[in-house]
C-alpha cells in the first residue's frame, strides 16, 4: 500500500481464509497418511485408451519392494493385471488385458499404467497396491467408468389401414451407458411406450414404439423421434413419414357440363389416392366399347372431337394389392353452339332495333301529347287563325280580341263626355282567314266595333288590328301552356295517392281562364289609371 500503510481486511474475509487453510491441511494430511496417490474416478469410451495414475508419496525410510494393479469388475472378484518388481521386472498375468496394458514409467515410485483398446467390460475398480517394509501393504483405488454413446435409429413400420392400434414407428438408442431417454413429437393422435434392455457388458438399449389406429389420412404424416443421452453433445432427432397402406379411392375430374357437338380437346382425369401405388388404371364405357374419338393415356381420357357417341357414362377403375375401386361420370353432349361472332352481331342488331323503336315511340308520344294539349286548350294549329282553331264560329268560347277605343275629342259619337284614360273594352271573336274581323259579338259587350258585311274587303286597318290580336292571343296561350304543364304534374302526383292538388290547380271554365288572363294583363300607370298590356288602343 502507498505510504507504508497496512491493508486492513474485513473479519469475514480472514475467517474464510483460515477455513480454507485448515481444509488444505486436512487434505494434505490424508494424502500423507494414505501415501498412495491416485484419481478417484476416470471416464473412458470403448476403443479408446485410458491412463491410470499412481504414485507413492513421502516414503521416508519405507522400503518399496513391489507394486501391483488389481482389477475388480464386481464386488468380491480381484484379478492382477500388471505387476512390477525392481529386480524381476514387469508382469501381465491376466489374459483379458494381454497386449492392452503397459507401465508408462519403469520405477516403483510412479507405476502409472495405460489401458488401450478399451471394452465396456473393462469398467470396474482398479487398485494400485504397494508391498512395503516395515509398514506392510499400501494402496489406492480408481473407479473406471465406461461410457457408451448410443447407436440411435428410427424407422417407420408399414401398416395397413384398420381399426386396431398398431406400431407405426420405432426409435432405438442401443448399447449406451448410461441409458438414453426417448421422446416423440407427432402431427397425428397416437401414443408411445418405452422399454430398456441391459447388455452383458453393462450397456443399455432403450426402445420406443409409436402406436395409433391407422387410417388413409394418416399416410405420409410426420412423427419425430428425439434421443437425449449424457455422452451426446446435442439432442439427436429424426423425422419420419408414416406409411399406411390402403385400397384406392377414386374420383373423376374435368367434366364442366359444357360438352357440345364439335368441341375439341375435352378431357377427363381419373383422380385417385392409393398406397401402394396402383397396379392398373382402366377406363370403361357403360354403353360398351369406348368411342373412336376417345384416346386413353394412363389416368387421362381425351376426346379429340366431341360427337354424339361421347354421350355416355365413363368409368375409371383403379387397382392395387389391397383391392380395387372405381368411379363413374355421366357425360351429356349438347347441340352445337353458334359461332360466337355471329351471335354477337345478331345481339347487337336486336339491341339497336329496340333502341330505335323506343326512340320513335318516345317521339310519337311527345307529339301526341303536344297535340292533345293544343286541342284541349284551343291553340290554333299551324296555318289556322285564332278564330277557326278556337271554334268561335260555332258560338263556343274562343280567344277574344280586345280593342281599346280612345276618343280624340271630349265627346263620343252620342255626345257623351269621355276620359282619355278610361278605355272601353270591346271583344270580338277574332279574324277570319282573310284577316277580316268576324261579325259575331261576344258575351262581354253589347256593341260591335265594325258592322261591315262579310262581302266587304278588309281595310288595312282591319288587317293590322287582326295581326296584333293574334300576337296577343299567342302570348296568352304560352302562359296557359305553362299552367297546364304544372297542372298535369299535380295530376300525376295525385294518381299515386290521395293527395289533392291546390285549389288554384283545379279545372277552370273558360270564363275563369279569361278572368285570370285579364287580371294578369292590367298594368297601373303613374296618373292612377290602369291599362292593358295587350289591348289595342284605337
XYZ file of C-alpha atoms in Angstrom:
538
model
C 0.000 0.000 0.000
C 1.232 3.569 -0.619
C 2.720 5.482 2.327
C 3.691 2.276 4.204
C 0.154 1.700 5.473
C -1.011 -1.845 6.116
C -4.088 -3.202 4.430
C -6.995 -3.924 6.712
C -9.085 -6.912 5.705
C -12.643 -7.458 6.906
C -13.159 -10.029 9.655
C -15.290 -12.254 7.423
C -12.528 -12.433 4.794
C -9.961 -13.518 7.435
C -12.305 -16.189 8.721
C -12.806 -17.675 5.245
C -9.054 -17.695 4.661
C -8.422 -19.647 7.898
C -11.090 -22.175 6.994
C -9.565 -22.704 3.538
C -6.107 -23.200 5.045
C -7.442 -25.745 7.531
C -9.166 -27.699 4.750
C -5.958 -27.822 2.705
C -4.015 -29.025 5.740
C -6.500 -31.779 6.483
C -6.490 -32.911 2.872
C -2.684 -32.957 2.825
C -2.591 -34.999 5.981
C -4.996 -37.526 4.427
C -2.805 -37.937 1.376
C 0.275 -38.302 3.565
C -1.498 -40.824 5.722
C -2.586 -42.795 2.648
C 0.816 -42.340 0.936
C -0.511 -43.833 -2.365
C -1.918 -41.045 -4.575
C -4.499 -41.992 -7.310
C -7.521 -40.471 -9.133
C -10.863 -41.294 -7.616
C -12.766 -41.759 -10.932
C -11.923 -41.832 -14.596
C -14.305 -41.909 -17.580
C -13.489 -43.540 -20.878
C -15.121 -44.759 -24.090
C -14.820 -48.082 -25.848
C -11.977 -48.465 -28.382
C -10.179 -45.573 -26.749
C -7.301 -45.551 -24.228
C -7.204 -44.542 -20.575
C -4.328 -43.685 -18.205
C -4.486 -44.816 -14.558
C -2.071 -42.779 -12.410
C -0.432 -43.990 -9.209
C 2.366 -42.519 -7.058
C 3.910 -43.367 -3.643
C 4.354 -40.104 -1.629
C 6.638 -39.395 1.358
C 8.001 -42.886 1.666
C 10.827 -41.820 4.015
C 12.501 -44.922 5.390
C 9.773 -47.197 3.981
C 11.168 -49.818 1.687
C 9.172 -50.421 -1.556
C 9.541 -53.958 -2.762
C 6.792 -54.423 -5.398
C 3.694 -52.746 -6.903
C 0.617 -54.409 -8.446
C -2.554 -53.287 -10.287
C -5.653 -55.247 -9.250
C -8.913 -55.172 -11.261
C -12.268 -55.659 -9.502
C -15.024 -55.940 -12.169
C -17.583 -56.834 -9.490
C -17.570 -56.996 -5.741
C -15.577 -59.982 -4.456
C -13.571 -60.591 -7.665
C -9.910 -59.452 -7.701
C -7.578 -60.098 -10.656
C -3.963 -58.932 -11.044
C -3.482 -57.330 -14.438
C 0.004 -55.777 -14.022
C 2.982 -56.330 -11.608
C 6.311 -54.524 -11.358
C 9.389 -55.728 -9.404
C 12.633 -53.771 -9.475
C 14.584 -56.993 -9.903
C 12.252 -59.283 -11.812
C 10.693 -56.605 -13.990
C 7.120 -56.347 -15.396
C 4.424 -58.992 -15.491
C 0.868 -59.057 -17.001
C -0.803 -62.185 -15.690
C -4.436 -61.615 -16.873
C -5.002 -62.784 -20.454
C -8.012 -60.354 -20.856
C -5.541 -57.450 -20.809
C -2.746 -59.066 -22.766
C -1.126 -56.568 -25.110
C -3.559 -53.887 -23.924
C -1.880 -52.733 -20.673
C 1.606 -51.260 -20.078
C 3.619 -49.334 -17.457
C 4.452 -45.779 -18.501
C 7.414 -45.408 -16.089
C 9.789 -48.187 -15.215
C 10.106 -47.477 -11.415
C 8.302 -48.201 -8.157
C 7.611 -44.572 -7.175
C 5.352 -43.950 -10.235
C 3.761 -47.183 -11.519
C 1.222 -45.426 -13.850
C -0.350 -47.717 -16.472
C -2.217 -47.228 -19.748
C -5.003 -49.498 -20.989
C -5.744 -49.354 -24.714
C -8.482 -50.741 -26.902
C -10.936 -50.359 -24.102
C -14.003 -52.521 -23.848
C -17.206 -51.893 -21.998
C -16.342 -54.883 -19.852
C -13.176 -53.119 -18.649
C -15.249 -50.998 -16.291
C -14.668 -51.511 -12.557
C -12.330 -50.633 -9.696
C -8.567 -50.573 -10.291
C -6.376 -50.677 -7.157
C -2.683 -49.670 -7.098
C -1.171 -51.738 -4.244
C 2.410 -51.424 -2.812
C 4.274 -54.121 -0.843
C 6.439 -52.196 1.658
C 8.649 -52.849 4.612
C 8.182 -52.471 7.544
C 4.624 -50.960 7.286
C 3.149 -53.632 5.033
C 0.868 -53.077 2.026
C -0.256 -49.571 0.942
C -2.954 -48.988 -1.772
C -5.188 -46.513 -3.625
C -8.288 -47.281 -5.789
C -9.551 -45.640 -9.017
C -13.041 -46.263 -10.378
C -13.076 -46.645 -14.187
C -16.432 -45.640 -15.661
C -17.024 -46.801 -19.200
C -19.330 -44.550 -21.198
C -21.035 -45.626 -24.415
C -22.600 -43.299 -26.958
C -25.979 -44.643 -28.057
C -26.428 -46.058 -31.520
C -29.586 -44.190 -32.471
C -32.000 -45.208 -35.194
C -35.625 -44.555 -36.139
C -37.785 -46.233 -38.745
C -41.396 -46.351 -39.856
C -43.393 -49.533 -39.765
C -45.584 -50.008 -42.846
C -49.098 -50.938 -41.772
C -52.495 -51.351 -43.373
C -55.382 -49.058 -42.520
C -57.648 -50.675 -39.976
C -59.495 -50.341 -36.694
C -56.851 -51.578 -34.217
C -53.932 -49.724 -32.638
C -50.622 -50.873 -34.132
C -46.968 -49.801 -34.080
C -46.346 -47.325 -36.911
C -42.840 -46.097 -35.952
C -39.894 -47.250 -33.817
C -36.963 -45.395 -32.241
C -33.966 -47.180 -30.673
C -30.969 -45.944 -28.627
C -28.820 -49.093 -28.458
C -25.761 -50.053 -26.380
C -25.496 -46.848 -24.440
C -24.150 -46.202 -20.988
C -25.797 -44.638 -19.147
C -29.260 -45.339 -20.588
C -30.761 -42.828 -23.060
C -34.139 -41.068 -22.915
C -36.533 -41.129 -25.900
C -39.443 -38.780 -26.658
C -41.735 -38.170 -29.663
C -43.255 -35.218 -31.487
C -46.165 -36.095 -33.766
C -48.771 -34.456 -36.017
C -51.154 -37.399 -35.529
C -53.004 -38.617 -32.483
C -51.166 -41.537 -31.001
C -49.106 -42.675 -28.018
C -45.770 -44.348 -27.398
C -44.214 -46.797 -24.965
C -40.559 -47.307 -23.954
C -38.615 -50.405 -22.818
C -34.967 -50.996 -21.749
C -32.652 -53.985 -22.102
C -29.294 -54.399 -20.311
C -26.390 -55.968 -22.174
C -23.720 -58.335 -20.774
C -21.131 -55.572 -20.994
C -23.140 -53.108 -18.922
C -24.675 -51.167 -21.759
C -28.385 -50.421 -22.005
C -30.629 -50.469 -25.074
C -33.723 -48.251 -24.994
C -36.551 -48.934 -27.472
C -39.636 -46.764 -28.035
C -42.667 -47.585 -30.218
C -45.246 -45.139 -31.520
C -48.795 -46.528 -31.865
C -52.074 -45.391 -33.398
C -55.164 -46.660 -35.217
C -54.045 -46.106 -38.829
C -56.281 -44.518 -41.466
C -55.696 -43.449 -45.047
C -55.454 -39.839 -43.850
C -52.504 -40.767 -41.573
C -50.397 -41.828 -44.535
C -47.352 -39.584 -45.058
C -47.953 -37.740 -41.779
C -44.808 -36.791 -39.851
C -43.520 -38.066 -36.498
C -40.170 -37.161 -34.913
C -38.024 -39.203 -32.515
C -35.795 -37.339 -30.018
C -32.934 -39.012 -28.052
C -31.117 -37.444 -25.094
C -28.031 -39.059 -23.500
C -25.080 -37.921 -21.397
C -22.401 -38.538 -23.989
C -24.165 -36.594 -26.780
C -23.190 -33.026 -27.430
C -26.746 -32.224 -28.579
C -30.127 -33.868 -28.835
C -30.468 -36.409 -31.596
C -33.631 -36.143 -33.718
C -35.040 -37.860 -36.771
C -38.296 -37.159 -38.596
C -40.289 -39.943 -40.212
C -43.177 -40.117 -42.664
C -45.780 -42.713 -41.753
C -46.585 -45.412 -44.284
C -50.194 -46.554 -44.122
C -51.382 -48.762 -46.963
C -54.987 -48.768 -48.152
C -57.050 -49.635 -51.245
C -57.600 -46.877 -53.850
C -60.145 -44.096 -53.554
C -61.207 -42.775 -56.980
C -62.896 -39.704 -58.490
C -63.116 -38.191 -61.992
C -62.354 -34.540 -62.808
C -62.520 -32.459 -65.982
C -66.195 -32.533 -66.920
C -67.593 -28.971 -66.927
C -71.128 -29.855 -68.178
C -70.462 -27.869 -71.337
C -69.635 -30.591 -73.838
C -71.250 -29.883 -77.184
C -71.016 -31.422 -80.601
C -67.849 -30.260 -82.316
C -65.955 -29.285 -79.172
C -62.296 -30.272 -79.298
C -59.722 -31.217 -76.660
C -62.195 -32.327 -73.996
C -60.550 -34.380 -71.249
C -61.369 -36.441 -68.151
C -58.813 -37.169 -65.408
C -59.003 -40.140 -63.061
C -58.003 -38.810 -59.637
C -57.010 -41.499 -57.135
C -55.341 -41.942 -53.771
C -53.708 -45.278 -53.059
C -50.805 -46.787 -51.108
C -49.015 -48.622 -52.533
C -49.373 -47.029 -55.991
C -51.944 -48.644 -58.285
C -51.002 -51.590 -60.413
C -53.687 -50.853 -63.041
C -55.874 -47.933 -64.209
C -58.719 -48.871 -66.561
C -61.213 -46.677 -68.451
C -64.562 -48.146 -69.500
C -67.841 -47.044 -71.034
C -71.180 -48.155 -69.633
C -72.612 -48.392 -73.145
C -69.908 -50.729 -74.450
C -66.544 -50.098 -76.103
C -65.045 -46.647 -75.842
C -65.970 -44.287 -78.738
C -63.493 -43.981 -81.591
C -62.824 -40.331 -80.764
C -61.512 -41.273 -77.299
C -57.789 -41.592 -76.527
C -56.714 -43.156 -73.182
C -53.305 -42.483 -71.635
C -52.881 -43.822 -68.068
C -55.175 -41.732 -65.863
C -56.321 -39.399 -68.681
C -59.145 -39.865 -71.167
C -59.021 -37.349 -74.045
C -61.669 -36.695 -76.708
C -60.284 -35.298 -79.947
C -63.686 -34.017 -81.053
C -66.955 -34.391 -79.167
C -69.778 -36.151 -81.004
C -72.980 -37.940 -80.048
C -71.069 -41.151 -79.276
C -69.480 -39.402 -76.293
C -72.932 -39.003 -74.764
C -72.414 -41.901 -72.352
C -71.180 -42.902 -68.879
C -67.403 -43.183 -68.404
C -65.942 -45.409 -65.668
C -62.417 -45.287 -64.190
C -61.248 -48.327 -62.196
C -58.031 -48.348 -60.098
C -56.383 -51.431 -58.519
C -53.564 -52.085 -56.055
C -52.597 -55.029 -53.865
C -55.198 -54.162 -51.246
C -58.169 -54.022 -53.623
C -59.902 -52.133 -56.423
C -62.250 -49.170 -56.594
C -63.984 -47.250 -59.388
C -65.914 -44.082 -60.129
C -68.239 -43.105 -62.988
C -69.463 -39.880 -64.512
C -72.373 -39.215 -66.883
C -71.492 -37.051 -69.872
C -74.287 -35.165 -71.645
C -73.498 -33.763 -75.098
C -75.372 -30.610 -76.106
C -76.197 -29.400 -79.573
C -73.566 -27.482 -81.491
C -73.221 -23.899 -80.400
C -73.455 -20.969 -82.817
C -70.448 -19.020 -83.890
C -69.811 -16.515 -81.084
C -69.039 -13.765 -83.652
C -72.399 -14.154 -85.450
C -74.190 -14.347 -82.124
C -72.688 -11.008 -81.165
C -73.773 -9.428 -84.439
C -77.356 -10.658 -84.011
C -77.465 -9.484 -80.438
C -76.153 -6.066 -81.458
C -78.738 -5.771 -84.235
C -81.585 -6.693 -81.877
C -80.462 -4.209 -79.268
C -80.051 -1.467 -81.860
C -83.530 -2.133 -83.252
C -85.061 -1.965 -79.807
C -83.349 1.319 -79.063
C -84.523 2.812 -82.379
C -88.078 1.615 -81.728
C -88.057 3.137 -78.260
C -86.830 6.434 -79.730
C -89.640 6.501 -82.321
C -92.276 5.638 -79.704
C -90.981 8.398 -77.439
C -91.080 10.918 -80.276
C -94.650 9.949 -81.237
C -95.736 10.163 -77.603
C -94.309 13.663 -77.305
C -96.066 14.796 -80.491
C -99.396 13.258 -79.456
C -99.191 14.820 -76.018
C -98.463 18.222 -77.524
C -101.333 17.874 -79.993
C -103.768 16.889 -77.258
C -102.730 19.894 -75.198
C -103.311 22.221 -78.142
C -106.700 20.706 -78.867
C -107.759 20.849 -75.224
C -106.583 24.434 -74.795
C -107.878 25.610 -78.207
C -104.428 26.585 -79.537
C -104.545 27.037 -83.345
C -102.705 24.581 -85.463
C -100.139 25.698 -87.995
C -101.781 27.733 -90.752
C -105.031 28.319 -88.834
C -106.304 31.580 -87.442
C -107.266 32.015 -83.855
C -110.929 32.160 -84.804
C -111.083 28.914 -86.742
C -108.962 26.993 -84.262
C -110.997 28.010 -81.289
C -114.273 27.131 -82.825
C -115.572 30.653 -82.467
C -117.793 30.226 -85.480
C -119.841 27.698 -83.561
C -120.583 30.089 -80.748
C -118.246 28.323 -78.265
C -115.784 30.159 -76.147
C -112.983 31.433 -78.316
C -109.994 33.614 -77.951
C -111.368 37.150 -77.802
C -109.608 40.139 -79.274
C -109.780 43.224 -77.139
C -109.840 46.692 -78.696
C -109.323 49.822 -76.694
C -111.059 52.894 -78.119
C -109.741 56.245 -77.117
C -111.750 59.289 -78.121
C -109.902 62.011 -79.955
C -112.224 64.698 -78.603
C -114.197 65.413 -75.486
C -117.276 63.509 -76.523
C -118.188 60.249 -78.194
C -120.479 59.708 -81.126
C -123.546 60.105 -78.984
C -122.138 63.302 -77.439
C -121.234 61.756 -74.059
C -118.146 63.075 -72.434
C -115.277 60.537 -72.042
C -111.929 60.314 -70.276
C -108.849 59.635 -72.283
C -107.605 57.393 -69.519
C -110.774 55.359 -69.375
C -110.597 52.732 -72.123
C -113.642 50.936 -73.312
C -113.194 47.226 -73.975
C -114.855 45.655 -76.944
C -114.394 41.926 -77.651
C -114.514 40.212 -80.962
C -114.280 36.589 -81.961
C -111.110 37.188 -83.935
C -110.291 37.322 -87.607
C -111.181 35.044 -90.407
C -108.759 33.506 -92.844
C -108.585 36.745 -94.871
C -107.635 38.826 -91.842
C -111.128 40.389 -91.578
C -112.638 40.597 -88.089
C -115.679 38.394 -87.695
C -119.122 39.934 -87.100
C -120.200 37.695 -84.267
C -120.429 39.523 -80.959
C -119.323 38.002 -77.697
C -120.863 37.948 -74.285
C -118.746 40.651 -72.826
C -120.033 43.783 -74.579
C -123.316 44.625 -76.424
C -121.666 46.731 -79.124
C -119.570 45.851 -82.153
C -116.574 47.618 -83.385
C -117.467 47.255 -87.062
C -120.587 46.461 -88.976
C -119.040 45.667 -92.292
C -120.600 42.861 -94.209
C -118.765 39.741 -94.946
C -118.556 40.744 -98.556
C -116.679 43.949 -97.962
C -112.962 43.742 -98.417
C -110.795 44.209 -95.293
C -109.208 47.559 -94.847
C -105.505 47.870 -93.942
C -106.557 48.974 -90.509
C -108.518 45.721 -90.040
C -105.633 43.571 -91.199
C -103.194 45.284 -88.820
C -105.655 45.067 -85.981
C -106.217 41.319 -86.564
C -102.466 40.559 -86.660
C -101.918 42.355 -83.373
C -104.784 40.431 -81.815
C -103.242 37.135 -82.998
C -99.918 38.011 -81.392
C -101.620 38.945 -78.126
C -103.562 35.697 -78.075
C -100.437 33.622 -78.730
C -98.777 35.197 -75.687
C -101.817 34.245 -73.678
C -101.612 30.623 -74.850
C -97.969 30.395 -73.886
C -98.986 31.369 -70.364
C -101.821 28.827 -70.401
C -99.468 26.050 -71.582
C -97.101 26.594 -68.644
C -100.024 26.463 -66.231
C -101.308 23.326 -67.934
C -97.972 21.518 -67.534
C -97.908 22.327 -63.815
C -101.482 21.048 -63.538
C -100.538 17.745 -65.198
C -97.634 17.297 -62.754
C -100.053 17.644 -59.879
C -102.430 15.215 -61.587
C -99.675 12.592 -61.859
C -98.713 13.124 -58.222
C -102.351 12.683 -57.195
C -102.615 9.335 -59.046
C -100.116 7.752 -56.628
C -102.116 8.649 -53.518
C -104.978 10.628 -52.107
C -103.184 13.938 -52.303
C -105.387 16.612 -53.909
C -103.784 19.485 -55.814
C -104.240 23.040 -54.606
C -107.398 24.939 -55.292
C -105.751 27.029 -57.932
C -104.856 23.847 -59.879
C -108.422 22.562 -60.224
C -110.094 22.663 -63.629
C -111.351 26.091 -64.505
C -114.012 27.005 -67.026
C -113.380 29.280 -69.944
C -114.757 32.194 -68.018
C -112.260 31.729 -65.127
C -109.340 31.375 -67.512
C -110.259 34.655 -69.181
C -110.580 36.358 -65.796
C -107.113 35.227 -64.723
C -105.694 36.379 -68.022
C -107.472 39.755 -67.731
C -106.175 40.277 -64.203
C -102.622 39.486 -65.186
C -102.945 41.737 -68.272
C -103.688 45.012 -66.415
C -100.927 47.489 -65.501
C -101.098 50.593 -63.278
C -99.964 53.953 -64.643
C -98.379 56.925 -62.828
C -101.580 59.004 -63.117
C -103.569 56.290 -61.252
C -105.106 54.725 -64.346
C -104.936 51.028 -65.252
C -104.342 49.944 -68.812
C -103.946 46.620 -70.571
C -100.594 45.303 -71.729
C -102.133 43.599 -74.771
C -105.116 45.851 -75.601
C -105.085 47.704 -78.893
C -105.797 51.363 -78.373
C -107.853 52.893 -81.245
